[in-house]
Short mmCIF file of C-alpha atoms in Angstrom, two decimals:
data_model
loop_
_atom_site.label_atom_id
_atom_site.label_comp_id
_atom_site.label_asym_id
_atom_site.label_seq_id
_atom_site.Cartn_x
_atom_site.Cartn_y
_atom_site.Cartn_z
CA GLY A 1422 6.62 13.57 -8.64
CA GLY A 1423 6.30 16.45 -10.84
CA GLY A 1424 3.40 18.82 -8.73
CA ILE A 1425 0.83 16.81 -7.50
CA LYS A 1426 -0.93 16.93 -5.08
CA MET A 1427 -3.99 14.37 -3.71
CA GLU A 1428 -7.12 16.46 -2.82
CA ILE A 1429 -8.32 16.18 0.43
CA TYR A 1430 -11.50 18.15 2.00
CA ILE A 1431 -13.13 20.02 4.80
CA VAL A 1432 -16.00 17.46 5.96
CA HIS A 1433 -18.67 18.42 8.65
CA LYS A 1434 -19.23 14.97 10.39
CA LYS A 1435 -20.12 11.87 13.55
CA LEU A 1436 -16.82 10.65 14.74
CA THR A 1437 -16.78 7.09 16.10
CA VAL A 1438 -13.31 7.55 17.42
CA GLY A 1439 -11.11 9.25 19.86
CA PRO A 1440 -11.60 12.21 22.63
CA HIS A 1441 -14.89 13.83 20.28
CA LYS A 1442 -16.33 9.98 19.97
CA GLY A 1443 -19.41 11.03 19.12
CA LYS A 1444 -19.34 15.14 18.04
CA ARG A 1445 -20.46 16.30 14.62
CA CYS A 1446 -17.14 17.73 13.99
CA PHE A 1447 -14.46 19.16 10.72
CA THR A 1448 -12.31 17.52 9.61
CA LEU A 1449 -10.34 16.56 6.01
CA SER A 1450 -10.69 13.21 4.34
CA ARG A 1451 -9.76 12.22 0.71
CA GLY A 1452 -12.02 13.32 -1.61
CA PRO A 1453 -14.10 11.36 -4.23
CA ARG A 1454 -12.53 8.21 -4.84
CA ARG A 1455 -11.57 7.63 -8.65
CA ASN A 1456 -10.43 4.42 -9.97
CA ILE A 1457 -7.94 4.03 -11.86
CA ALA A 1458 -8.58 1.59 -14.55
CA SER A 1459 -5.74 -1.41 -15.49
CA GLY A 1460 -5.87 0.07 -18.92
CA ASN A 1461 -4.28 3.06 -17.67
CA LEU A 1462 -1.24 1.25 -15.60
CA LEU A 1463 -1.26 -0.59 -19.36
CA GLU A 1464 -0.46 2.68 -20.80
CA GLY A 1465 1.57 4.54 -18.55
CA ILE A 1466 3.66 1.30 -17.76
CA LYS A 1467 3.56 0.49 -22.49
CA ASN A 1468 5.15 4.36 -22.45
CA ALA A 1469 7.55 4.28 -19.56
CA THR A 1470 9.23 1.30 -21.32
CA THR A 1471 9.65 -0.64 -24.40
CA LEU A 1472 7.36 -3.20 -23.17
CA SER A 1473 3.33 -2.44 -25.73
CA PHE A 1474 -0.03 -2.47 -24.38
CA ALA A 1475 -0.18 -6.55 -25.45
CA ASP A 1476 3.80 -7.02 -23.97
CA GLY A 1477 2.33 -5.11 -20.22
CA GLU A 1478 -0.97 -6.90 -20.24
CA MET A 1479 0.09 -10.65 -20.44
CA ILE A 1480 2.12 -9.67 -17.42
CA PHE A 1481 -0.29 -8.57 -16.03
CA ARG A 1482 -2.66 -11.88 -16.27
CA SER A 1483 0.72 -14.09 -15.97
CA LEU A 1484 0.91 -11.92 -12.59
CA VAL A 1485 -2.80 -12.35 -11.24
CA GLU A 1486 -2.99 -16.23 -12.71
CA VAL A 1487 0.12 -16.39 -10.17
CA VAL A 1488 -0.21 -14.99 -6.93
CA THR A 1489 -3.80 -16.36 -7.55
CA GLU A 1490 -2.01 -19.68 -7.14
CA LYS A 1491 0.49 -19.05 -5.10
CA VAL A 1492 -1.86 -16.98 -2.47
CA SER A 1493 -5.00 -19.46 -2.20
CA GLN A 1494 -2.39 -22.23 -1.14
CA GLY A 1495 -1.61 -20.27 1.88
CA HIS A 1496 1.67 -18.22 1.07
CA SER A 1497 2.22 -14.63 1.69
CA VAL A 1498 3.83 -13.19 -2.24
CA ASP A 1499 6.92 -10.81 -2.25
CA LEU A 1500 5.41 -8.39 -5.30
CA GLY A 1501 8.96 -6.71 -4.92
CA PRO A 1502 8.76 -2.77 -5.13
CA LEU A 1503 5.41 -2.66 -4.03
CA GLY A 1504 4.67 -4.42 -0.88
CA THR A 1505 3.40 -8.50 0.08
CA ILE A 1506 -0.23 -9.63 -0.24
CA LYS A 1507 -1.08 -12.88 1.71
CA PRO A 1508 -4.33 -15.48 2.62
CA THR A 1509 -5.86 -14.13 5.64
CA ILE A 1510 -9.11 -15.92 7.37
CA LYS A 1511 -11.40 -14.71 10.77
CA ALA A 1512 -12.74 -17.25 12.50
CA THR A 1513 -15.93 -17.67 15.30
CA GLY A 1514 -13.81 -18.73 18.49
CA VAL A 1515 -15.08 -22.16 20.18
CA GLU A 1516 -15.16 -23.19 23.78
CA ASN A 1517 -15.01 -27.51 22.70
CA ARG A 1518 -11.69 -28.43 20.50
CA LYS A 1519 -14.03 -30.81 18.52
CA ASP A 1520 -16.05 -27.40 17.10
CA CYS A 1521 -13.51 -25.47 15.38
CA ASN A 1522 -13.46 -26.53 12.64
CA ALA A 1523 -14.06 -24.39 8.48
CA LYS A 1524 -16.93 -24.05 9.17
CA THR A 1525 -16.23 -21.84 12.11
CA ILE A 1526 -14.19 -19.12 8.96
CA THR A 1527 -16.37 -16.21 8.89
CA ASN A 1528 -14.24 -14.87 5.52
CA ARG A 1529 -11.57 -15.28 4.51
CA GLY A 1530 -9.56 -12.91 2.00
CA VAL A 1531 -5.93 -10.93 1.11
CA GLN A 1532 -4.41 -8.52 2.73
CA PHE A 1533 -1.32 -6.40 0.72
CA ILE A 1534 1.19 -4.43 2.80
CA ALA A 1535 3.54 -1.91 0.78
CA ARG A 1536 6.48 -2.45 1.66
CA ALA A 1537 8.59 0.37 3.60
CA GLU A 1538 10.28 2.66 0.87
CA LEU A 1539 6.49 3.43 -0.73
CA ASN A 1540 4.85 4.69 2.50
CA GLU A 1541 7.34 6.29 2.88
CA ARG A 1542 6.89 7.93 0.23
CA LEU A 1543 3.16 8.44 0.12
CA LYS A 1544 3.78 10.07 3.84
CA ASN A 1545 5.95 12.32 2.14
CA MET A 1546 3.15 13.47 -0.41
CA SER A 1547 1.82 16.60 -0.81
CA LEU A 1548 -1.99 17.26 -0.27
CA ARG A 1549 -4.32 20.24 -1.25
CA VAL A 1550 -7.29 20.62 0.93
CA VAL A 1551 -9.98 21.73 -1.65
CA ASN A 1552 -12.20 24.45 0.51
CA SER A 1553 -15.23 24.96 -1.84
CA LYS A 1554 -17.78 23.74 0.31
CA VAL A 1555 -17.41 21.54 3.35
CA ARG A 1556 -19.20 17.98 2.99
CA ASN A 1557 -21.36 16.92 5.78
CA LYS A 1558 -21.46 13.14 5.74
CA GLN A 1559 -23.22 10.75 8.38
#
């Protein structure tokens, strides 16, 4: 909202996909990423609601505990207007059924799938191209 725009940058890099794969080309990239600490979110929640910072922190901690428990049991968890978080696994394929077991798992993780409304809002966000310097990327 309020005229805030995501800054995007012109970068010069070797492309890895598409019709110019392998060539160095100019393209746009999201700028240096800033991690927004949970404290900043809690401060925003405190300012937007009647909850205290400590209330928000308790809700965050409780949410993490409940989501972690449910996801670790193999469930997908609906996070309301944000989206869904679900467990994922990647495993190596084997030719013999008897060799297919937990040892073939190569990665365990979680996937976040944003709700359609959130995706729509982000698709329509304002962007501002920052032309100060072309950044060279590998």
